[in-house]
Amino acid sequence: MHAIMLKAKLHRAEVTHAVLDYEGSCAIDGEWLDLSGIREYEQIQIYNVDNGERFTTYAISGEAGSRMISVNGAAAHKAKVGDRVIICAYAHYSEAELLNFKPRMLYMAPGNELSHTSNAIPVQVA
């Protein structure tokens, strides 16, 4: 049996560019791709915290250290510079892989400063 699980997440990153006249995709700071384990050309889901838009695209590498989140092509209609987004990648895992499964999550502070990383989401309190 296989399960689709959250592989990686960039939580509340700020959109730095929205480029309509580009081939498509989302450019993400290359250092963040490495830290999160998201691969270039991997499918990602983007959830816009500010306007509620949810859409699918793929990741491309942005300049390392740039703090870049560039929403490109048609997706540029769904996010504007300054919007806060959650970027997620999901993957299929076997039961054996799930025994040691831990997602990689990067949490952003204002200005796209990396606040901290984690591999678990705290239990939500009622």
mmCIF file of N, CA and C in Angstrom:
data_model
loop_
_atom_site.group_PDB
_atom_site.id
_atom_site.type_symbol
_atom_site.label_atom_id
_atom_site.label_comp_id
_atom_site.label_asym_id
_atom_site.label_seq_id
_atom_site.Cartn_x
_atom_site.Cartn_y
_atom_site.Cartn_z
ATOM 1 N N MET A 1 0.845 -1.182 0.000
ATOM 2 C CA MET A 1 0.000 0.000 0.000
ATOM 3 C C MET A 1 0.890 1.245 0.000
ATOM 4 N N HIS A 2 0.443 2.271 -0.696
ATOM 5 C CA HIS A 2 1.176 3.533 -0.761
ATOM 6 C C HIS A 2 0.311 4.663 -0.214
ATOM 7 N N ALA A 3 0.955 5.684 0.285
ATOM 8 C CA ALA A 3 0.252 6.866 0.771
ATOM 9 C C ALA A 3 0.887 8.105 0.156
ATOM 10 N N ILE A 4 0.046 9.074 -0.151
ATOM 11 C CA ILE A 4 0.553 10.367 -0.610
ATOM 12 C C ILE A 4 0.685 11.243 0.630
ATOM 13 N N MET A 5 1.888 11.731 0.855
ATOM 14 C CA MET A 5 2.192 12.486 2.076
ATOM 15 C C MET A 5 2.849 13.813 1.724
ATOM 16 N N LEU A 6 2.754 14.753 2.652
ATOM 17 C CA LEU A 6 3.469 16.019 2.516
ATOM 18 C C LEU A 6 4.960 15.730 2.563
ATOM 19 N N LYS A 7 5.669 16.095 1.511
ATOM 20 C CA LYS A 7 7.117 15.887 1.433
ATOM 21 C C LYS A 7 7.867 17.100 1.962
ATOM 22 N N ALA A 8 7.399 18.295 1.553
ATOM 23 C CA ALA A 8 8.107 19.527 1.899
ATOM 24 C C ALA A 8 7.141 20.694 1.902
ATOM 25 N N LYS A 9 7.474 21.715 2.705
ATOM 26 C CA LYS A 9 6.623 22.901 2.779
ATOM 27 C C LYS A 9 7.476 24.126 3.063
ATOM 28 N N LEU A 10 7.188 25.210 2.348
ATOM 29 C CA LEU A 10 7.707 26.538 2.676
ATOM 30 C C LEU A 10 6.507 27.308 3.200
ATOM 31 N N HIS A 11 6.519 27.656 4.462
ATOM 32 C CA HIS A 11 5.349 28.225 5.136
ATOM 33 C C HIS A 11 5.435 29.741 5.213
ATOM 34 N N ARG A 12 4.469 30.397 4.588
ATOM 35 C CA ARG A 12 4.309 31.848 4.609
ATOM 36 C C ARG A 12 5.489 32.609 4.012
ATOM 37 N N ALA A 13 5.954 32.118 2.868
ATOM 38 C CA ALA A 13 6.955 32.871 2.111
ATOM 39 C C ALA A 13 6.253 34.033 1.419
ATOM 40 N N GLU A 14 6.968 35.123 1.213
ATOM 41 C CA GLU A 14 6.399 36.284 0.527
ATOM 42 C C GLU A 14 6.764 36.232 -0.956
ATOM 43 N N VAL A 15 5.780 36.476 -1.803
ATOM 44 C CA VAL A 15 6.014 36.549 -3.242
ATOM 45 C C VAL A 15 6.860 37.789 -3.524
ATOM 46 N N THR A 16 7.978 37.589 -4.205
ATOM 47 C CA THR A 16 8.868 38.709 -4.537
ATOM 48 C C THR A 16 8.695 39.186 -5.971
ATOM 49 N N HIS A 17 8.187 38.314 -6.840
ATOM 50 C CA HIS A 17 7.970 38.639 -8.243
ATOM 51 C C HIS A 17 6.706 37.923 -8.717
ATOM 52 N N ALA A 18 5.979 38.552 -9.634
ATOM 53 C CA ALA A 18 4.852 37.928 -10.326
ATOM 54 C C ALA A 18 5.020 38.320 -11.795
ATOM 55 N N VAL A 19 5.526 37.374 -12.598
ATOM 56 C CA VAL A 19 5.949 37.673 -13.969
ATOM 57 C C VAL A 19 5.031 36.953 -14.954
ATOM 58 N N LEU A 20 4.079 37.710 -15.501
ATOM 59 C CA LEU A 20 3.111 37.132 -16.427
ATOM 60 C C LEU A 20 3.776 36.627 -17.707
ATOM 61 N N ASP A 21 4.693 37.404 -18.263
ATOM 62 C CA ASP A 21 5.333 37.042 -19.535
ATOM 63 C C ASP A 21 6.561 36.173 -19.310
ATOM 64 N N TYR A 22 6.320 34.993 -18.746
ATOM 65 C CA TYR A 22 7.371 34.018 -18.518
ATOM 66 C C TYR A 22 6.777 32.662 -18.860
ATOM 67 N N GLU A 23 7.602 31.704 -19.138
ATOM 68 C CA GLU A 23 7.136 30.399 -19.592
ATOM 69 C C GLU A 23 6.186 29.722 -18.601
ATOM 70 N N GLY A 24 6.351 29.960 -17.355
ATOM 71 C CA GLY A 24 5.520 29.333 -16.331
ATOM 72 C C GLY A 24 6.373 28.878 -15.175
ATOM 73 N N SER A 25 5.778 28.405 -14.138
ATOM 74 C CA SER A 25 6.472 27.843 -12.987
ATOM 75 C C SER A 25 6.561 28.804 -11.823
ATOM 76 N N CYS A 26 7.315 28.402 -10.813
ATOM 77 C CA CYS A 26 7.590 29.236 -9.652
ATOM 78 C C CYS A 26 9.069 29.121 -9.332
ATOM 79 N N ALA A 27 9.784 30.243 -9.448
ATOM 80 C CA ALA A 27 11.208 30.257 -9.106
ATOM 81 C C ALA A 27 11.334 30.428 -7.594
ATOM 82 N N ILE A 28 12.100 29.538 -6.988
ATOM 83 C CA ILE A 28 12.296 29.520 -5.535
ATOM 84 C C ILE A 28 13.791 29.581 -5.268
ATOM 85 N N ASP A 29 14.185 30.403 -4.310
ATOM 86 C CA ASP A 29 15.591 30.506 -3.909
ATOM 87 C C ASP A 29 16.205 29.097 -3.887
ATOM 88 N N GLY A 30 17.304 28.918 -4.620
ATOM 89 C CA GLY A 30 17.945 27.611 -4.728
ATOM 90 C C GLY A 30 18.356 27.014 -3.396
ATOM 91 N N GLU A 31 18.728 27.859 -2.431
ATOM 92 C CA GLU A 31 19.078 27.343 -1.098
ATOM 93 C C GLU A 31 17.864 26.719 -0.429
ATOM 94 N N TRP A 32 16.686 27.332 -0.627
ATOM 95 C CA TRP A 32 15.466 26.792 -0.028
ATOM 96 C C TRP A 32 15.073 25.484 -0.698
ATOM 97 N N LEU A 33 15.291 25.380 -2.006
ATOM 98 C CA LEU A 33 15.021 24.103 -2.672
ATOM 99 C C LEU A 33 15.880 23.008 -2.051
ATOM 100 N N ASP A 34 17.174 23.291 -1.867
ATOM 101 C CA ASP A 34 18.074 22.305 -1.270
ATOM 102 C C ASP A 34 17.638 21.938 0.143
ATOM 103 N N LEU A 35 17.329 22.939 0.963
ATOM 104 C CA LEU A 35 16.927 22.678 2.354
ATOM 105 C C LEU A 35 15.625 21.890 2.442
ATOM 106 N N SER A 36 14.703 22.182 1.544
ATOM 107 C CA SER A 36 13.384 21.542 1.611
ATOM 108 C C SER A 36 13.350 20.176 0.928
ATOM 109 N N GLY A 37 14.290 19.944 0.019
ATOM 110 C CA GLY A 37 14.264 18.707 -0.744
ATOM 111 C C GLY A 37 13.365 18.771 -1.959
ATOM 112 N N ILE A 38 12.837 19.952 -2.277
ATOM 113 C CA ILE A 38 12.042 20.110 -3.492
ATOM 114 C C ILE A 38 13.014 20.159 -4.667
ATOM 115 N N ARG A 39 12.720 19.365 -5.686
ATOM 116 C CA ARG A 39 13.595 19.292 -6.861
ATOM 117 C C ARG A 39 13.124 20.267 -7.934
ATOM 118 N N GLU A 40 14.079 20.735 -8.718
ATOM 119 C CA GLU A 40 13.722 21.567 -9.849
ATOM 120 C C GLU A 40 12.823 20.752 -10.782
ATOM 121 N N TYR A 41 11.772 21.369 -11.269
ATOM 122 C CA TYR A 41 10.746 20.789 -12.145
ATOM 123 C C TYR A 41 9.761 19.882 -11.413
ATOM 124 N N GLU A 42 9.853 19.787 -10.100
ATOM 125 C CA GLU A 42 8.893 18.999 -9.323
ATOM 126 C C GLU A 42 7.573 19.761 -9.219
ATOM 127 N N GLN A 43 6.477 19.025 -9.299
ATOM 128 C CA GLN A 43 5.154 19.641 -9.132
ATOM 129 C C GLN A 43 5.007 20.168 -7.716
ATOM 130 N N ILE A 44 4.458 21.365 -7.609
ATOM 131 C CA ILE A 44 4.183 21.963 -6.301
ATOM 132 C C ILE A 44 2.767 22.526 -6.288
ATOM 133 N N GLN A 45 2.233 22.618 -5.095
ATOM 134 C CA GLN A 45 0.957 23.289 -4.864
ATOM 135 C C GLN A 45 1.267 24.604 -4.158
ATOM 136 N N ILE A 46 0.593 25.675 -4.564
ATOM 137 C CA ILE A 46 0.777 26.975 -3.916
ATOM 138 C C ILE A 46 -0.567 27.403 -3.355
ATOM 139 N N TYR A 47 -0.566 27.761 -2.086
ATOM 140 C CA TYR A 47 -1.765 28.211 -1.385
ATOM 141 C C TYR A 47 -1.517 29.658 -0.973
ATOM 142 N N ASN A 48 -2.300 30.584 -1.541
ATOM 143 C CA ASN A 48 -2.117 31.998 -1.272
ATOM 144 C C ASN A 48 -2.914 32.364 -0.021
ATOM 145 N N VAL A 49 -2.214 32.682 1.045
ATOM 146 C CA VAL A 49 -2.844 33.001 2.325
ATOM 147 C C VAL A 49 -3.660 34.286 2.221
ATOM 148 N N ASP A 50 -3.219 35.226 1.397
ATOM 149 C CA ASP A 50 -3.865 36.535 1.338
ATOM 150 C C ASP A 50 -5.131 36.584 0.494
ATOM 151 N N ASN A 51 -5.234 35.773 -0.567
ATOM 152 C CA ASN A 51 -6.443 35.853 -1.400
ATOM 153 C C ASN A 51 -7.173 34.518 -1.550
ATOM 154 N N GLY A 52 -6.663 33.447 -0.949
ATOM 155 C CA GLY A 52 -7.339 32.154 -0.973
ATOM 156 C C GLY A 52 -7.105 31.319 -2.224
ATOM 157 N N GLU A 53 -6.373 31.834 -3.194
ATOM 158 C CA GLU A 53 -6.101 31.060 -4.410
ATOM 159 C C GLU A 53 -5.262 29.833 -4.076
ATOM 160 N N ARG A 54 -5.561 28.738 -4.778
ATOM 161 C CA ARG A 54 -4.801 27.494 -4.650
ATOM 162 C C ARG A 54 -4.528 27.018 -6.062
ATOM 163 N N PHE A 55 -3.271 26.735 -6.386
ATOM 164 C CA PHE A 55 -2.958 26.340 -7.749
ATOM 165 C C PHE A 55 -1.734 25.444 -7.799
ATOM 166 N N THR A 56 -1.605 24.752 -8.943
ATOM 167 C CA THR A 56 -0.532 23.806 -9.174
ATOM 168 C C THR A 56 0.423 24.375 -10.216
ATOM 169 N N THR A 57 1.713 24.213 -9.995
ATOM 170 C CA THR A 57 2.729 24.564 -10.978
ATOM 171 C C THR A 57 3.933 23.672 -10.710
ATOM 172 N N TYR A 58 5.102 24.100 -11.138
ATOM 173 C CA TYR A 58 6.318 23.341 -10.861
ATOM 174 C C TYR A 58 7.410 24.299 -10.410
ATOM 175 N N ALA A 59 8.364 23.771 -9.686
ATOM 176 C CA ALA A 59 9.441 24.580 -9.124
ATOM 177 C C ALA A 59 10.599 24.695 -10.108
ATOM 178 N N ILE A 60 11.176 25.885 -10.175
ATOM 179 C CA ILE A 60 12.460 26.075 -10.842
ATOM 180 C C ILE A 60 13.376 26.779 -9.856
ATOM 181 N N SER A 61 14.658 26.666 -10.093
ATOM 182 C CA SER A 61 15.637 27.232 -9.174
ATOM 183 C C SER A 61 15.802 28.724 -9.417
ATOM 184 N N GLY A 62 15.668 29.476 -8.339
ATOM 185 C CA GLY A 62 15.983 30.902 -8.344
ATOM 186 C C GLY A 62 17.397 31.086 -7.817
ATOM 187 N N GLU A 63 17.913 32.270 -7.964
ATOM 188 C CA GLU A 63 19.272 32.572 -7.503
ATOM 189 C C GLU A 63 19.421 32.218 -6.023
ATOM 190 N N ALA A 64 20.457 31.437 -5.696
ATOM 191 C CA ALA A 64 20.711 31.029 -4.308
ATOM 192 C C ALA A 64 20.969 32.262 -3.445
ATOM 193 N N GLY A 65 20.312 32.306 -2.299
ATOM 194 C CA GLY A 65 20.486 33.419 -1.367
ATOM 195 C C GLY A 65 19.648 34.643 -1.690
ATOM 196 N N SER A 66 18.846 34.578 -2.740
ATOM 197 C CA SER A 66 18.074 35.744 -3.184
ATOM 198 C C SER A 66 16.773 35.961 -2.417
ATOM 199 N N ARG A 67 16.311 34.931 -1.691
ATOM 200 C CA ARG A 67 15.017 34.953 -1.005
ATOM 201 C C ARG A 67 13.856 35.076 -1.990
ATOM 202 N N MET A 68 14.083 34.661 -3.217
ATOM 203 C CA MET A 68 13.116 34.809 -4.305
ATOM 204 C C MET A 68 11.999 33.785 -4.242
ATOM 205 N N ILE A 69 10.781 34.290 -4.433
ATOM 206 C CA ILE A 69 9.603 33.485 -4.762
ATOM 207 C C ILE A 69 8.960 34.222 -5.932
ATOM 208 N N SER A 70 9.129 33.692 -7.145
ATOM 209 C CA SER A 70 8.598 34.339 -8.341
ATOM 210 C C SER A 70 7.517 33.460 -8.946
ATOM 211 N N VAL A 71 6.286 33.938 -8.898
ATOM 212 C CA VAL A 71 5.156 33.210 -9.479
ATOM 213 C C VAL A 71 5.051 33.663 -10.934
ATOM 214 N N ASN A 72 5.199 32.712 -11.856
ATOM 215 C CA ASN A 72 5.368 33.042 -13.263
ATOM 216 C C ASN A 72 4.245 32.525 -14.157
ATOM 217 N N GLY A 73 4.146 33.124 -15.344
ATOM 218 C CA GLY A 73 3.176 32.693 -16.335
ATOM 219 C C GLY A 73 1.755 32.955 -15.871
ATOM 220 N N ALA A 74 0.838 32.088 -16.273
ATOM 221 C CA ALA A 74 -0.582 32.271 -15.945
ATOM 222 C C ALA A 74 -0.805 32.359 -14.430
ATOM 223 N N ALA A 75 0.022 31.673 -13.658
ATOM 224 C CA ALA A 75 -0.120 31.699 -12.197
ATOM 225 C C ALA A 75 0.103 33.100 -11.625
ATOM 226 N N ALA A 76 0.765 33.974 -12.381
ATOM 227 C CA ALA A 76 0.997 35.346 -11.910
ATOM 228 C C ALA A 76 -0.322 36.088 -11.704
ATOM 229 N N HIS A 77 -1.405 35.595 -12.284
ATOM 230 C CA HIS A 77 -2.726 36.184 -12.047
ATOM 231 C C HIS A 77 -3.246 35.824 -10.659
ATOM 232 N N LYS A 78 -2.649 34.815 -10.027
ATOM 233 C CA LYS A 78 -3.152 34.299 -8.754
ATOM 234 C C LYS A 78 -2.376 34.775 -7.536
ATOM 235 N N ALA A 79 -1.300 35.546 -7.764
ATOM 236 C CA ALA A 79 -0.498 36.058 -6.648
ATOM 237 C C ALA A 79 0.156 37.362 -7.072
ATOM 238 N N LYS A 80 0.291 38.272 -6.117
ATOM 239 C CA LYS A 80 0.980 39.523 -6.402
ATOM 240 C C LYS A 80 2.141 39.685 -5.434
ATOM 241 N N VAL A 81 3.053 40.548 -5.777
ATOM 242 C CA VAL A 81 4.211 40.805 -4.922
ATOM 243 C C VAL A 81 3.715 41.187 -3.519
ATOM 244 N N GLY A 82 4.288 40.550 -2.525
ATOM 245 C CA GLY A 82 3.921 40.796 -1.131
ATOM 246 C C GLY A 82 2.946 39.787 -0.563
ATOM 247 N N ASP A 83 2.234 39.040 -1.430
ATOM 248 C CA ASP A 83 1.321 38.011 -0.917
ATOM 249 C C ASP A 83 2.116 36.955 -0.158
ATOM 250 N N ARG A 84 1.510 36.426 0.886
ATOM 251 C CA ARG A 84 2.100 35.328 1.643
ATOM 252 C C ARG A 84 1.553 34.017 1.090
ATOM 253 N N VAL A 85 2.451 33.085 0.798
ATOM 254 C CA VAL A 85 2.049 31.808 0.220
ATOM 255 C C VAL A 85 2.637 30.644 1.007
ATOM 256 N N ILE A 86 1.949 29.526 0.910
ATOM 257 C CA ILE A 86 2.444 28.256 1.424
ATOM 258 C C ILE A 86 2.698 27.394 0.196
ATOM 259 N N ILE A 87 3.912 26.893 0.061
ATOM 260 C CA ILE A 87 4.294 26.071 -1.083
ATOM 261 C C ILE A 87 4.526 24.656 -0.582
ATOM 262 N N CYS A 88 3.813 23.695 -1.174
ATOM 263 C CA CYS A 88 3.902 22.307 -0.720
ATOM 264 C C CYS A 88 4.240 21.373 -1.870
ATOM 265 N N ALA A 89 5.001 20.356 -1.554
ATOM 266 C CA ALA A 89 5.269 19.251 -2.473
ATOM 267 C C ALA A 89 4.826 17.978 -1.767
ATOM 268 N N TYR A 90 4.242 17.077 -2.530
ATOM 269 C CA TYR A 90 3.751 15.813 -2.007
ATOM 270 C C TYR A 90 4.430 14.674 -2.754
ATOM 271 N N ALA A 91 4.498 13.502 -2.117
ATOM 272 C CA ALA A 91 5.120 12.347 -2.766
ATOM 273 C C ALA A 91 4.427 11.073 -2.299
ATOM 274 N N HIS A 92 4.570 10.022 -3.106
ATOM 275 C CA HIS A 92 4.063 8.693 -2.772
ATOM 276 C C HIS A 92 5.114 7.980 -1.920
ATOM 277 N N TYR A 93 4.672 7.342 -0.845
ATOM 278 C CA TYR A 93 5.570 6.600 0.033
ATOM 279 C C TYR A 93 4.996 5.216 0.281
ATOM 280 N N SER A 94 5.868 4.236 0.315
ATOM 281 C CA SER A 94 5.448 2.878 0.656
ATOM 282 C C SER A 94 5.302 2.775 2.177
ATOM 283 N N GLU A 95 4.673 1.705 2.623
ATOM 284 C CA GLU A 95 4.529 1.488 4.077
ATOM 285 C C GLU A 95 5.903 1.430 4.745
ATOM 286 N N ALA A 96 6.874 0.805 4.092
ATOM 287 C CA ALA A 96 8.228 0.716 4.658
ATOM 288 C C ALA A 96 8.859 2.107 4.779
ATOM 289 N N GLU A 97 8.666 2.954 3.764
ATOM 290 C CA GLU A 97 9.227 4.309 3.812
ATOM 291 C C GLU A 97 8.560 5.158 4.888
ATOM 292 N N LEU A 98 7.305 4.865 5.190
ATOM 293 C CA LEU A 98 6.573 5.653 6.187
ATOM 294 C C LEU A 98 7.063 5.406 7.607
ATOM 295 N N LEU A 99 7.773 4.307 7.834
ATOM 296 C CA LEU A 99 8.275 4.018 9.175
ATOM 297 C C LEU A 99 9.194 5.123 9.682
ATOM 298 N N ASN A 100 9.979 5.716 8.807
ATOM 299 C CA ASN A 100 10.899 6.787 9.190
ATOM 300 C C ASN A 100 10.576 8.104 8.494
ATOM 301 N N PHE A 101 9.344 8.255 8.045
ATOM 302 C CA PHE A 101 8.947 9.431 7.276
ATOM 303 C C PHE A 101 8.931 10.699 8.124
ATOM 304 N N LYS A 102 9.528 11.744 7.599
ATOM 305 C CA LYS A 102 9.481 13.073 8.208
ATOM 306 C C LYS A 102 9.496 14.097 7.079
ATOM 307 N N PRO A 103 8.501 14.970 6.999
ATOM 308 C CA PRO A 103 8.539 16.014 5.973
ATOM 309 C C PRO A 103 9.581 17.073 6.343
ATOM 310 N N ARG A 104 10.010 17.846 5.344
ATOM 311 C CA ARG A 104 10.934 18.964 5.577
ATOM 312 C C ARG A 104 10.139 20.251 5.436
ATOM 313 N N MET A 105 10.120 21.055 6.498
ATOM 314 C CA MET A 105 9.332 22.283 6.491
ATOM 315 C C MET A 105 10.210 23.472 6.852
ATOM 316 N N LEU A 106 10.096 24.516 6.027
ATOM 317 C CA LEU A 106 10.816 25.761 6.246
ATOM 318 C C LEU A 106 9.788 26.826 6.598
ATOM 319 N N TYR A 107 10.026 27.543 7.683
ATOM 320 C CA TYR A 107 9.111 28.589 8.147
ATOM 321 C C TYR A 107 9.769 29.947 7.927
ATOM 322 N N MET A 108 9.027 30.833 7.272
ATOM 323 C CA MET A 108 9.563 32.130 6.906
ATOM 324 C C MET A 108 9.078 33.222 7.846
ATOM 325 N N ALA A 109 9.963 34.159 8.122
ATOM 326 C CA ALA A 109 9.647 35.370 8.865
ATOM 327 C C ALA A 109 9.468 36.492 7.841
ATOM 328 N N PRO A 110 8.976 37.660 8.266
ATOM 329 C CA PRO A 110 8.843 38.784 7.331
ATOM 330 C C PRO A 110 10.152 39.057 6.581
ATOM 331 N N GLY A 111 10.001 39.486 5.331
ATOM 332 C CA GLY A 111 11.165 39.760 4.503
ATOM 333 C C GLY A 111 11.799 38.508 3.940
ATOM 334 N N ASN A 112 11.089 37.391 4.029
ATOM 335 C CA ASN A 112 11.585 36.090 3.563
ATOM 336 C C ASN A 112 12.875 35.678 4.261
ATOM 337 N N GLU A 113 12.987 36.031 5.512
ATOM 338 C CA GLU A 113 14.059 35.497 6.359
ATOM 339 C C GLU A 113 13.637 34.103 6.787
ATOM 340 N N LEU A 114 14.543 33.152 6.732
ATOM 341 C CA LEU A 114 14.238 31.813 7.216
ATOM 342 C C LEU A 114 14.195 31.860 8.738
ATOM 343 N N SER A 115 13.030 31.608 9.302
ATOM 344 C CA SER A 115 12.847 31.646 10.749
ATOM 345 C C SER A 115 13.393 30.371 11.382
ATOM 346 N N HIS A 116 12.898 29.221 10.900
ATOM 347 C CA HIS A 116 13.338 27.936 11.437
ATOM 348 C C HIS A 116 12.876 26.819 10.518
ATOM 349 N N THR A 117 13.381 25.630 10.790
ATOM 350 C CA THR A 117 12.954 24.444 10.060
ATOM 351 C C THR A 117 12.358 23.455 11.060
ATOM 352 N N SER A 118 11.613 22.515 10.532
ATOM 353 C CA SER A 118 11.005 21.506 11.388
ATOM 354 C C SER A 118 10.679 20.282 10.528
ATOM 355 N N ASN A 119 10.366 19.187 11.200
ATOM 356 C CA ASN A 119 9.878 18.020 10.466
ATOM 357 C C ASN A 119 8.583 17.495 11.088
ATOM 358 N N ALA A 120 7.921 18.358 11.865
ATOM 359 C CA ALA A 120 6.637 17.992 12.467
ATOM 360 C C ALA A 120 5.814 19.256 12.709
ATOM 361 N N ILE A 121 4.515 19.142 12.493
ATOM 362 C CA ILE A 121 3.602 20.244 12.773
ATOM 363 C C ILE A 121 3.049 20.006 14.177
ATOM 364 N N PRO A 122 3.055 21.048 15.038
ATOM 365 C CA PRO A 122 2.540 20.863 16.406
ATOM 366 C C PRO A 122 1.057 20.449 16.386
ATOM 367 N N VAL A 123 0.658 19.700 17.374
ATOM 368 C CA VAL A 123 -0.744 19.302 17.515
ATOM 369 C C VAL A 123 -1.577 20.562 17.712
ATOM 370 N N GLN A 124 -2.670 20.668 16.952
ATOM 371 C CA GLN A 124 -3.552 21.826 17.070
ATOM 372 C C GLN A 124 -4.391 21.686 18.327
ATOM 373 N N VAL A 125 -4.392 22.731 19.135
ATOM 374 C CA VAL A 125 -5.130 22.732 20.391
ATOM 375 C C VAL A 125 -6.528 23.279 20.147
ATOM 376 N N ALA A 126 -7.515 22.672 20.787
ATOM 377 C CA ALA A 126 -8.913 23.099 20.626
ATOM 378 C C ALA A 126 -9.159 24.429 21.281
#
